[in-house]
Tab-separated table of C-alpha atoms and ligand atoms in Angstrom:
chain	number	residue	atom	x	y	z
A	1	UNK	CA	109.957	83.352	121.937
A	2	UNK	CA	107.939	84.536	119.047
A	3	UNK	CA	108.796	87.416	117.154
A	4	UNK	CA	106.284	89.553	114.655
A	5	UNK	CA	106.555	92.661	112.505
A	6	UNK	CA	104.044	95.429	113.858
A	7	UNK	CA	103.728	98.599	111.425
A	8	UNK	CA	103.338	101.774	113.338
A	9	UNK	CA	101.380	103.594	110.551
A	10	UNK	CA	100.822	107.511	110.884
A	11	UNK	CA	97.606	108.584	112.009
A	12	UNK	CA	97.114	111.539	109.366
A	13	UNK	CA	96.773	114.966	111.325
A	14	UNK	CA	93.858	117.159	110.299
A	15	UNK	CA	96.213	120.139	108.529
A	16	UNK	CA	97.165	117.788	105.902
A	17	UNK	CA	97.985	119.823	102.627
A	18	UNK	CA	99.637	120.689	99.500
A	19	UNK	CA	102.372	123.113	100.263
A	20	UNK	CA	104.750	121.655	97.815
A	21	UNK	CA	107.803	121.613	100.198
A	22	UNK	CA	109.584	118.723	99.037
A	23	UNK	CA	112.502	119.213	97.039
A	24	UNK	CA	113.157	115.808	94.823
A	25	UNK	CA	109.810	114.836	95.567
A	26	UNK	CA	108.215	114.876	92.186
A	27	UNK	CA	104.708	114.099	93.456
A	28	UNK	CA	104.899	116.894	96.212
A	29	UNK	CA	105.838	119.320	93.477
A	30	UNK	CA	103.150	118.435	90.757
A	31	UNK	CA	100.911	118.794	93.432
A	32	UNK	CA	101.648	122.592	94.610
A	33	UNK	CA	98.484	124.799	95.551
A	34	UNK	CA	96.298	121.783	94.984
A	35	UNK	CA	93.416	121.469	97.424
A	36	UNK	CA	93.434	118.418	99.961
A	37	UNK	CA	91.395	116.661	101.450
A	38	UNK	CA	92.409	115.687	105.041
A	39	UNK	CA	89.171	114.056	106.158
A	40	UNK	CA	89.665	111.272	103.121
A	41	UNK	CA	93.539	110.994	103.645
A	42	UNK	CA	92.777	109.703	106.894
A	43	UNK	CA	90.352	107.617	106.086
A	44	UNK	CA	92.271	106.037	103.279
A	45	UNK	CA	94.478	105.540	105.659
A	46	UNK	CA	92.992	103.881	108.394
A	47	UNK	CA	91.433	101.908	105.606
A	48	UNK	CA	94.521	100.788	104.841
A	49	UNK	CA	95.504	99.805	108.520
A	50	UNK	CA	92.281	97.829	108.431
A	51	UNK	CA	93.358	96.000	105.600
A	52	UNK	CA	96.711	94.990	107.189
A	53	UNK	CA	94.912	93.738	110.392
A	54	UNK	CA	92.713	91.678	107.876
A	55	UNK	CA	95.689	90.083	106.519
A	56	UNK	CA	96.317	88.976	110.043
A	57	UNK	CA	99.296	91.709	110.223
A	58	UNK	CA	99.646	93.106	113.681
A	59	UNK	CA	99.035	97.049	113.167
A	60	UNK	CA	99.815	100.102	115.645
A	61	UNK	CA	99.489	104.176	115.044
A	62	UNK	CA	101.978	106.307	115.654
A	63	UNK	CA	99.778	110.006	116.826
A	64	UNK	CA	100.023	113.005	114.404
A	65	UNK	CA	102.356	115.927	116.105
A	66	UNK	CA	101.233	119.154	116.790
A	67	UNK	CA	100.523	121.230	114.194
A	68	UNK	CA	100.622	124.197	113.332
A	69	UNK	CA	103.796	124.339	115.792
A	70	UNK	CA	103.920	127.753	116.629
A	71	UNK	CA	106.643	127.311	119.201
A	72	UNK	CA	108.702	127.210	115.853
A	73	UNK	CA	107.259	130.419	114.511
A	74	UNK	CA	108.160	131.782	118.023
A	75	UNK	CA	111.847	130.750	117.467
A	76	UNK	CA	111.977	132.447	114.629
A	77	UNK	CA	111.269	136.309	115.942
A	78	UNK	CA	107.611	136.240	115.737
A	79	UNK	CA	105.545	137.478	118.985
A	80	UNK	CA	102.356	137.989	120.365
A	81	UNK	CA	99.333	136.048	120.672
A	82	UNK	CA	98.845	133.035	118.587
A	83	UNK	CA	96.468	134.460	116.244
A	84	UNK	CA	98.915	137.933	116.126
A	85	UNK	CA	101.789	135.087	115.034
A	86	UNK	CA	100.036	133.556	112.566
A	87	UNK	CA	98.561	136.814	111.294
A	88	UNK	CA	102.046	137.664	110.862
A	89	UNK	CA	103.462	134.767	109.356
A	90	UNK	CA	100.948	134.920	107.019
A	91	UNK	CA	101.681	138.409	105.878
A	92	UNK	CA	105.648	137.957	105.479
A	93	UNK	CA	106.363	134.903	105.415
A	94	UNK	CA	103.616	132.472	104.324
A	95	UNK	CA	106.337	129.467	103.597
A	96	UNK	CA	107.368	129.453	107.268
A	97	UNK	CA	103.529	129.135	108.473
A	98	UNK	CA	103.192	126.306	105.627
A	99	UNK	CA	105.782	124.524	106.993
A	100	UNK	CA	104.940	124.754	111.026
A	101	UNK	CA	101.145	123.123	109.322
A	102	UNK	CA	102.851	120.317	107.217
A	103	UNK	CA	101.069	117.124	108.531
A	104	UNK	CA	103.924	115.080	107.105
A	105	UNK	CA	104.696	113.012	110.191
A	106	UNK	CA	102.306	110.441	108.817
A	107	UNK	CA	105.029	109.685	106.490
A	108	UNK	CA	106.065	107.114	110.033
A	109	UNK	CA	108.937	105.580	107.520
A	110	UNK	CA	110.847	108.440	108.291
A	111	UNK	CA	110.001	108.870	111.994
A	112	UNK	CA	113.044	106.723	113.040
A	113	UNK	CA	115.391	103.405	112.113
A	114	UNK	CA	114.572	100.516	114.312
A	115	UNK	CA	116.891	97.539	115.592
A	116	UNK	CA	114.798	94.611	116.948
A	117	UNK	CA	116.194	93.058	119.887
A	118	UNK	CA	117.846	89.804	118.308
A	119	UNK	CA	120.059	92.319	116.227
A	120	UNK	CA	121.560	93.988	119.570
A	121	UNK	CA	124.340	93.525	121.654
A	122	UNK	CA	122.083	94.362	124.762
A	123	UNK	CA	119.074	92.543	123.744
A	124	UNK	CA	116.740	95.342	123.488
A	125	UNK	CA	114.867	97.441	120.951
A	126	UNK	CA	116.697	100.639	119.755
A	127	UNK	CA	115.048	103.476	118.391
A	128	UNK	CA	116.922	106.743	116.710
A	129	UNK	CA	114.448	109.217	115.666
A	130	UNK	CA	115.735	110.467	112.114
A	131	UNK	CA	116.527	114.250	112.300
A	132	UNK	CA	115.087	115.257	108.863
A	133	UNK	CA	117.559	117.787	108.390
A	134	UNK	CA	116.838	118.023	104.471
A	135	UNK	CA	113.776	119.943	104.267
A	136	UNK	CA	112.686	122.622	107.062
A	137	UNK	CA	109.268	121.390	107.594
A	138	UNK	CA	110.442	117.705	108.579
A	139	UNK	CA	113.592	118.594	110.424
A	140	UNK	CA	111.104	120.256	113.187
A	141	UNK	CA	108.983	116.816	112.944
A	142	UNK	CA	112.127	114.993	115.309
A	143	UNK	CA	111.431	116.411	119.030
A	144	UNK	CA	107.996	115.625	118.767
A	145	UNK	CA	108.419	112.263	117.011
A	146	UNK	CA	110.975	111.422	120.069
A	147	UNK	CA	108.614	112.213	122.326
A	148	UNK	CA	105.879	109.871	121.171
A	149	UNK	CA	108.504	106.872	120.349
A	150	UNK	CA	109.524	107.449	123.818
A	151	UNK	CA	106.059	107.505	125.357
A	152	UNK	CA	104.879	104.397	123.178
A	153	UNK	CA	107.720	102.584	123.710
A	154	UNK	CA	108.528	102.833	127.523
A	155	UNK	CA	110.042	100.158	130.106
A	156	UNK	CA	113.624	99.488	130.085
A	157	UNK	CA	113.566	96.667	127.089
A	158	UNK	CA	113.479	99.585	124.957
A	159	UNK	CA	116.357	102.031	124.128
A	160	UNK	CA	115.820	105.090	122.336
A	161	UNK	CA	118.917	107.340	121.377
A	162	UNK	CA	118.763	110.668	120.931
A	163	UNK	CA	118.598	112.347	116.726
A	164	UNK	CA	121.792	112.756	114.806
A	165	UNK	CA	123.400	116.006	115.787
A	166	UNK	CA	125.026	118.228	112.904
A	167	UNK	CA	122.055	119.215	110.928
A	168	UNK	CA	122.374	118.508	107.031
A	169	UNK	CA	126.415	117.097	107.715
A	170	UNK	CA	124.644	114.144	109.235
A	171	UNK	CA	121.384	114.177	107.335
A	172	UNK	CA	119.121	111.201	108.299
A	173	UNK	CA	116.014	109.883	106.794
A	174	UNK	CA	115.536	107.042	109.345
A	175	UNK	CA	113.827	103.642	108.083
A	176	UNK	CA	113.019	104.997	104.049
A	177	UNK	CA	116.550	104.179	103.957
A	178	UNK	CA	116.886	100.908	105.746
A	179	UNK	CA	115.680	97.135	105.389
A	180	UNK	CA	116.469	94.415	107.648
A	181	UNK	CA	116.397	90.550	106.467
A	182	UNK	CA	115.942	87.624	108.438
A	183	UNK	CA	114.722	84.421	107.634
A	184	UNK	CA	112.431	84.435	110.517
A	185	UNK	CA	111.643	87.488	112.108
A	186	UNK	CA	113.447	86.248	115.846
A	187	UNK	CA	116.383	85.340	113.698
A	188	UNK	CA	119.789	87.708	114.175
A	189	UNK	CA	118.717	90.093	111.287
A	190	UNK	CA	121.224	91.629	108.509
A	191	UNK	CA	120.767	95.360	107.825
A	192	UNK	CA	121.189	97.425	104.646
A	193	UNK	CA	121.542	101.119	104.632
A	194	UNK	CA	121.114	103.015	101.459
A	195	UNK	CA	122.842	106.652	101.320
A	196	UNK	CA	122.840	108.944	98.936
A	197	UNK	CA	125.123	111.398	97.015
A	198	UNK	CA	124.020	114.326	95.226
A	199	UNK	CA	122.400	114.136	91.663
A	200	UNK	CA	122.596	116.397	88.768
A	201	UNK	CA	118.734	117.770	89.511
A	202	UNK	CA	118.242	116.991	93.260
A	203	UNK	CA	120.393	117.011	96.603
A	204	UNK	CA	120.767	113.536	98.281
A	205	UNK	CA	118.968	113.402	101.936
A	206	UNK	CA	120.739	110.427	103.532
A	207	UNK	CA	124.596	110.976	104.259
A	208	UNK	CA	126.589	107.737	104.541
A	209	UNK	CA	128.150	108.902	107.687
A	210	UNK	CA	124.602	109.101	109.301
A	211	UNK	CA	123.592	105.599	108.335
A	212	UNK	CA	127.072	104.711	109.896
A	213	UNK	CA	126.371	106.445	113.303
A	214	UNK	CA	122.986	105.001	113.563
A	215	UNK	CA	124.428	101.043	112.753
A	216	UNK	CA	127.211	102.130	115.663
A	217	UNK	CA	124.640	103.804	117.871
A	218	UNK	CA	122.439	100.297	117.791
A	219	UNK	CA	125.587	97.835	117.979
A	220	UNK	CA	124.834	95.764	115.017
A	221	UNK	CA	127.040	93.500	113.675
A	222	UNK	CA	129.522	94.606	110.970
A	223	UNK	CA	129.915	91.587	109.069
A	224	UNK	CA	126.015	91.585	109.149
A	225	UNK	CA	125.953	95.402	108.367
A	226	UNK	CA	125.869	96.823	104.225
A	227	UNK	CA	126.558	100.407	103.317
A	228	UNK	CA	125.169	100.749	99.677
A	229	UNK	CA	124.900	103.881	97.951
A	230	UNK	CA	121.923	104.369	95.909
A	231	UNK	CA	122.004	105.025	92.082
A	232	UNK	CA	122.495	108.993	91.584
A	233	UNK	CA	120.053	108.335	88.490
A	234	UNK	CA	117.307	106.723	91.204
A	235	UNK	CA	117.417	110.286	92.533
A	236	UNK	CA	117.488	112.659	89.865
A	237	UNK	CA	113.991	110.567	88.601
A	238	UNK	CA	112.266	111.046	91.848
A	239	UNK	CA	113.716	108.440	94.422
A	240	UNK	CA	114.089	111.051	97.291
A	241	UNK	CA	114.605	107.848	99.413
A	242	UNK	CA	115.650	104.375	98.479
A	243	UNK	CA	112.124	103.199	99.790
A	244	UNK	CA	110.562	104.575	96.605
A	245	UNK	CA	112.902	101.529	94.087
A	246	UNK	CA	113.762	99.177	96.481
A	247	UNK	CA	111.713	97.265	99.496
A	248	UNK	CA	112.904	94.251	102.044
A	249	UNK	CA	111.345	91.619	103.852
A	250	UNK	CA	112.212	88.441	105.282
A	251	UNK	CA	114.222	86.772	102.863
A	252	UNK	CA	113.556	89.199	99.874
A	253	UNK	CA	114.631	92.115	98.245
A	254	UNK	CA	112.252	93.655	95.790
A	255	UNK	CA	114.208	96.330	93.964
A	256	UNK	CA	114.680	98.199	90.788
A	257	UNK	CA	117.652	97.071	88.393
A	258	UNK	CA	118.775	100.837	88.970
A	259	UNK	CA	118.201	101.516	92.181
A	260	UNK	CA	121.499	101.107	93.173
A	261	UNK	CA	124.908	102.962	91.493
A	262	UNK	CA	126.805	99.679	91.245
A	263	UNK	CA	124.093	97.235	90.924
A	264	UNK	CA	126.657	94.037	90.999
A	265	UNK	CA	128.378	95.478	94.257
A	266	UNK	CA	125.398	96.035	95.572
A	267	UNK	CA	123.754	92.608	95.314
A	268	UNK	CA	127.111	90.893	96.138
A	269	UNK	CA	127.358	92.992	99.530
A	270	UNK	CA	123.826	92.283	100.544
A	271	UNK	CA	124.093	88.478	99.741
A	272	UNK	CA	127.296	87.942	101.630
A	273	UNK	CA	125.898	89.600	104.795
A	274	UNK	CA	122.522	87.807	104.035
A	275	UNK	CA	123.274	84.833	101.644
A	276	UNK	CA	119.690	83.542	101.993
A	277	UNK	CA	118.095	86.756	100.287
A	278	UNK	CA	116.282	85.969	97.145
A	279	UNK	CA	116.327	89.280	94.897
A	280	UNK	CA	113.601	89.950	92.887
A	281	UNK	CA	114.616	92.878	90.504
A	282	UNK	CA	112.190	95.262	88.022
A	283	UNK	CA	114.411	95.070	84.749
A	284	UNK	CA	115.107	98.884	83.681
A	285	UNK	CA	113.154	97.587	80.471
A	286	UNK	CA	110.406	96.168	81.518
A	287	UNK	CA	109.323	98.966	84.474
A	288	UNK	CA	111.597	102.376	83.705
A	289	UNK	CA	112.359	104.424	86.686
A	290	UNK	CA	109.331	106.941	85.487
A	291	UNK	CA	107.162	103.730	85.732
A	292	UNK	CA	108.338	103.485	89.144
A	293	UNK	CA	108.832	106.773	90.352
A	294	UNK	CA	105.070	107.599	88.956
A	295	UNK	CA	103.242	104.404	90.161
A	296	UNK	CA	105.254	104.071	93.678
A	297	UNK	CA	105.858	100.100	92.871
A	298	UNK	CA	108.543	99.452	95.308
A	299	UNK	CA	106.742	101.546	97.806
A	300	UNK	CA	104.537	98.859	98.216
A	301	UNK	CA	104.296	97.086	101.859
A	302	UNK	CA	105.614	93.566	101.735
A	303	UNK	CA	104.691	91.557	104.461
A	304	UNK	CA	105.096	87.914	105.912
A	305	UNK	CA	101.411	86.856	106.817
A	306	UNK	CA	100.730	84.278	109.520
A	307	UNK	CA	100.102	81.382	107.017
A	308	UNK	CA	103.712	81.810	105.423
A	309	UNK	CA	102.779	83.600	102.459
A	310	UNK	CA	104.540	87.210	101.211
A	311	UNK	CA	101.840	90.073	100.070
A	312	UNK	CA	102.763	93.243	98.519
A	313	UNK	CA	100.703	96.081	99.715
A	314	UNK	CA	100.588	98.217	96.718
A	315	UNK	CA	98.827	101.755	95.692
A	316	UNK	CA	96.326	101.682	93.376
A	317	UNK	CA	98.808	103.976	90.926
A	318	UNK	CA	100.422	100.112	90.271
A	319	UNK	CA	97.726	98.627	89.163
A	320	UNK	CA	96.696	101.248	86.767
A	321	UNK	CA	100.292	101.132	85.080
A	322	UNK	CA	100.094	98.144	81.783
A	323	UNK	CA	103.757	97.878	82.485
A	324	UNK	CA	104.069	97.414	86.309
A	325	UNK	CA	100.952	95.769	86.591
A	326	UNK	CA	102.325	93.306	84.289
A	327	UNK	CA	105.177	93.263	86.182
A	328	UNK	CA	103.369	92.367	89.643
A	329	UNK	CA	101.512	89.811	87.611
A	330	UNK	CA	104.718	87.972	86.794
A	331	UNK	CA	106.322	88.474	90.632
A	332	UNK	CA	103.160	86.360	91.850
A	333	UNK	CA	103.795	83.737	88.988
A	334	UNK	CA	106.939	83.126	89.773
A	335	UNK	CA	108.290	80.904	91.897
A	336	UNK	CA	109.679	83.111	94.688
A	337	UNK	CA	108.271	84.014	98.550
A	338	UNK	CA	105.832	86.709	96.974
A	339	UNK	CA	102.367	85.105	96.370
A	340	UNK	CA	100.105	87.852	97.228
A	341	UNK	CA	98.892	91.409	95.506
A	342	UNK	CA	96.737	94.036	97.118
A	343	UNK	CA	95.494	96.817	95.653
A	344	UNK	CA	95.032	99.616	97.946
A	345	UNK	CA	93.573	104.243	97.722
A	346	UNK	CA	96.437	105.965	99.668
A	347	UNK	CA	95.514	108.616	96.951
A	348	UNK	CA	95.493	112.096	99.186
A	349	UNK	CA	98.982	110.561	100.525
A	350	UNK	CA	100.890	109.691	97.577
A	351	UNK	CA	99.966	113.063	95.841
A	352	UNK	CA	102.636	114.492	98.430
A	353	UNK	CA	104.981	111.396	97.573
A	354	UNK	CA	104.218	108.751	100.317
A	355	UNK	CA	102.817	105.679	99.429
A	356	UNK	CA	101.922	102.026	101.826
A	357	UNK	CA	105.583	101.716	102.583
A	358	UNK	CA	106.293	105.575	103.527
A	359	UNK	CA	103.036	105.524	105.871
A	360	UNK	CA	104.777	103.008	108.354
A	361	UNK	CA	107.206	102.187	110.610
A	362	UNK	CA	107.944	98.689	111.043
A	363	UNK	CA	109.033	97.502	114.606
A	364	UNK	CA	110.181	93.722	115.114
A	365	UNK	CA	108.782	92.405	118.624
A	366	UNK	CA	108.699	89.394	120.605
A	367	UNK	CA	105.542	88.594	122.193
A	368	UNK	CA	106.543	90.177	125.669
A	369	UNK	CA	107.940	93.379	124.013
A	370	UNK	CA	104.665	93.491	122.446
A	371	UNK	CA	102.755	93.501	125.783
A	372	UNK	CA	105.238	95.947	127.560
A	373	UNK	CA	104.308	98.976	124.837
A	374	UNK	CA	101.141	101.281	125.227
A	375	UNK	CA	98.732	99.120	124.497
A	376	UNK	CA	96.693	102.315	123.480
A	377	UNK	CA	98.581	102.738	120.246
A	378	UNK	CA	97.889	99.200	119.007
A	379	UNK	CA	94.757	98.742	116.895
A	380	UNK	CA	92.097	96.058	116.314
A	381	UNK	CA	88.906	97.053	114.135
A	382	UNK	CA	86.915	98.719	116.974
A	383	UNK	CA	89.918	101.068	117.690
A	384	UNK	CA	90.049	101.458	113.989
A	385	UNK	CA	86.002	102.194	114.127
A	386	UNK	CA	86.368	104.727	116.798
A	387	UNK	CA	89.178	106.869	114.918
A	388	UNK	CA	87.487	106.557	111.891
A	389	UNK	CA	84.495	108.226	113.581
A	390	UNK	CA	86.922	110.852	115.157
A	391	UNK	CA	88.080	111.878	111.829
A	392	UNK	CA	84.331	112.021	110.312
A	393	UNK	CA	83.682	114.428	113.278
A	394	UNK	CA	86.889	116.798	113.271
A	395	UNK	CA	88.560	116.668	109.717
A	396	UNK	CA	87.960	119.151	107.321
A	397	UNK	CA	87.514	117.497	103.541
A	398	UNK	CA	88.639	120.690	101.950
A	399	UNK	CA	91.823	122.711	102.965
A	400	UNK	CA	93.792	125.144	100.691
A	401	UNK	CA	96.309	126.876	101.207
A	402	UNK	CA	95.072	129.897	102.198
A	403	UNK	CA	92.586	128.261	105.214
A	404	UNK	CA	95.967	127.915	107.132
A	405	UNK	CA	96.072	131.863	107.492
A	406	UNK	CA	92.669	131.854	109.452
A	407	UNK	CA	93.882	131.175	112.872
A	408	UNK	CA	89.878	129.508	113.889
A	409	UNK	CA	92.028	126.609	111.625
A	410	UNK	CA	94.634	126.614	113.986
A	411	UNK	CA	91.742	125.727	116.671
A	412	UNK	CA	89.635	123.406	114.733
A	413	UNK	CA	93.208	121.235	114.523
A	414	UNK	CA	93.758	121.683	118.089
A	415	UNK	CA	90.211	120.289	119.002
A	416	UNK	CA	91.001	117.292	116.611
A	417	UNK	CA	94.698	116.241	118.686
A	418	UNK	CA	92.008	117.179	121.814
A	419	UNK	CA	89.490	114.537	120.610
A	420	UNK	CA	92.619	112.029	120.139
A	421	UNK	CA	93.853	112.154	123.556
A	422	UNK	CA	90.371	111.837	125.126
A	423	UNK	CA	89.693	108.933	123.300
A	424	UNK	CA	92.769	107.308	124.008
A	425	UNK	CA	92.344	108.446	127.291
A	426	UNK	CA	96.226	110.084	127.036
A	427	UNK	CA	96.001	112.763	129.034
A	428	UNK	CA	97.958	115.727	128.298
A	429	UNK	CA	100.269	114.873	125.930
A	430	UNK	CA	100.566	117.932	123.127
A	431	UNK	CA	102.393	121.119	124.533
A	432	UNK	CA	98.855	122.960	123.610
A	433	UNK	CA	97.156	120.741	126.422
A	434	UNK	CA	100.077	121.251	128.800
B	501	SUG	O1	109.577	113.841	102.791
B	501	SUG	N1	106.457	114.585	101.393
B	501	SUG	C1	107.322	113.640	102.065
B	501	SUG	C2	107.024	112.240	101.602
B	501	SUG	C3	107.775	111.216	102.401
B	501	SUG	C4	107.631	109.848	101.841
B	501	SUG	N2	108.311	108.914	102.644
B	501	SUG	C5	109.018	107.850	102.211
B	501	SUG	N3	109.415	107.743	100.978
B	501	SUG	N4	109.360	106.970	103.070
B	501	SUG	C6	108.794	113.957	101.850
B	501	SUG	O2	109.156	114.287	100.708
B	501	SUG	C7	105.426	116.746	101.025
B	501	SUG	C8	104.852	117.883	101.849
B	501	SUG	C9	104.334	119.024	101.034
B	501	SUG	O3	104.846	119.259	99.944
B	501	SUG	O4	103.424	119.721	101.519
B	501	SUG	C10	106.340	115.847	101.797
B	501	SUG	O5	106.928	116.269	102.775
């Protein structure tokens, strides 16, 4: 049987916008009060799903949730119509309605960690939605996100557990933390978890114990299982996830030299569970964690392509670094799996932190698991053609901060999610349309 990576990217939502609500996200900070431009961060990055389908990369689309979630705001003590809650939110509590808006479910990295079937004791593909618990305006991204893993992925070859319980105590980030290696994608696959412990500036997201309950929760193998914590450094410079120093593929690890606290234990533990992997490591020198932090290097996509080759999907923010650009131009030089660079504008996403690698999920199927899933939220340039003309049609390209008090916003986004489900011919699928 023939397996294949397919990357579930986020399909931006229309309220994309600078709220800065990130705490150790550098970018998401800098950015705070800016103006966004939701229209051409969808665009970019359907662009950027075209470009993976042009590498001959199968490519899905995982559909933006709800938002603004008012349900939330509900929760929370405020009543009345939707317009009298947002009226209110806006007047005492403008953070809460910024974070019930926060389009960051794009950031599909985080939507959930994935076991492909040859890693599982039953055979099947396991899904466990991450719960976000960090940061307030992801932690409410989980029930949704469950819902539309759960509706994509249907049929009994799939399994999909339920979020961590325990808020914070179990804190998980999903896939941002995780890489799987395999020599060939239908091989049994080895699986590395980075966690992360506290810094001096910024709080660590993933909790060890988490990554351990999800490995449990999906059966896979101990011996074939590493628990690595990631450099405390990595954090305090702007790694809010290990996916932002250190990416894995096939047979390679692409990585900082200080992504990890001990670097030698680190590399020793993923080479005995995987003693194939070739490591390919940024010397702190050459490419300092600023370099890498600022230019989202390791965030890059690297993907096997059909004719055997490796490319990195980078953001443009690499190439326009002299240091990591040199850097990439050496990789490709020398004489390891990575022979391919592209350059790609992800430029209204990574101003909020998320580069290539944060905008998907990456799900390993065989052939047959591929034809059992909703064929709807696979893409192939038409589909691409027909969203991209959605977006022209129902995105905004300005939004600032203070649009998201007008509730005629709140409808305009609706009509956008309406527009989605029509096209895909969904039916009801957001609680608005139920
Ligand atoms: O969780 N940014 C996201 C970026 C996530 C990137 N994902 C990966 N590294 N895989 C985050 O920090 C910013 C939203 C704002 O500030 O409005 C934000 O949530």
């Amino acid at each position: 049987m023939t397996f294949a990576e397919v990357n579930f990217d986020g399909l931006i939502g229309p309220t994309h916008n600078y709220a800065g609500l990130a705490l150790g996200n550098v970018a998401s900070a800098k950015n705070a009060g800016a103006v966004s431009n939701p229209r051409a961060a969808a665009l970019q990055g359907l662009a950027k799903m075209r470009a993976l389908l042009r590498l001959g990369c199968a490519q899905g689309f995982l559909p933006p949730l709800q938002r603004p979630d008012l349900s939330v705001l509900r929760a929370l003590g405020f009543a009345g119509s939707d317009a009298a809650v947002i009226e209110a939110a806006s007047k005492t509590a403008p953070d809460l309605l910024a974070n019930v808006y926060s389009a960051s479910s794009m950031w599909t990295a985080n939507a959930a960690t994935v076991a492909p079937s040859p890693d599982t004791p039953d055979g099947k593909v396991h899904f466990t939605p991450a719960n976000l618990a960090s940061n307030f305006h992801r932690a409410i991204e989980a029930e949704g996100t469950a819902r539309a893993l759960k509706r994509i992925f249907r049929g009994d070859r799939f399994v999909h557990h339920p979020p961590l319980p325990g808020g914070a105590h179990f804190g998980d980030e999903g896939a941002a933390n995780h890489g799987r290696f395999a020599r060939e994608p239908g091989d049994a696959g080895a699986h590395l978890f980075v966690y992360g412990e506290d810094g001096v500036r910024f709080p660590a997201r993933q909790k060890r114990r988490a990554s351990e309950a999800v490995a449990r929760a999906h059966g896979l193998a101990p011996e074939k299982t590493v628990f690595v914590l990631q450099a405390k450094k990595a954090l305090d410079a702007g790694a809010f996830h290990n996916d932002v120093v250190s990416v894995a593929n096939g047979s390679v690890l692409f990585t900082h030299e200080e992504a990890f606290e001990d670097r030698e234990a680190a590399h020793a533990a993923i080479r005995k569970a995987a003693p194939f992997v070739d490591i390919i490591e940024a010397k702190a020198a050459a490419v300092s964690l600023d370099d890498a932090v600022s230019s989202y290097l390791f965030n890059s996509q690297l993907v096997s392509l059909p004719g055997g080759e490796m490319a990195l999907v980078l953001p443009k923010e690499s190439e326009e670094n002299a240091r990591v650009k040199a850097f990439i131009d050496e990789t490709l030089a020398r004489n390891n799996p990575i022979n391919r660079a592209v350059f790609l504008d992800v430029r209204e996403s990574m101003r909020n932190g998320g580069g290539p690698a944060c905008l998907r999920l990456r799900v390993v199927l065989s052939e047959v698991e591929r034809g059992a899933i909703d064929q709807n939220f696979l893409v192939d340039e038409a589909k691409i053609t027909a969203l991209e003309s959605l977006v022209r049609a129902h995105y905004r390209d300005r939004l600032a901060l203070d649009d998201l008090r007008d509730p005629r916003f709140k409808d305009e986004a609706y009509a956008a999610l309406d527009a989605l489900t029509n096209l895909l011919g969904m039916g009801a699928f957001y609680p608005f349309q139920q």
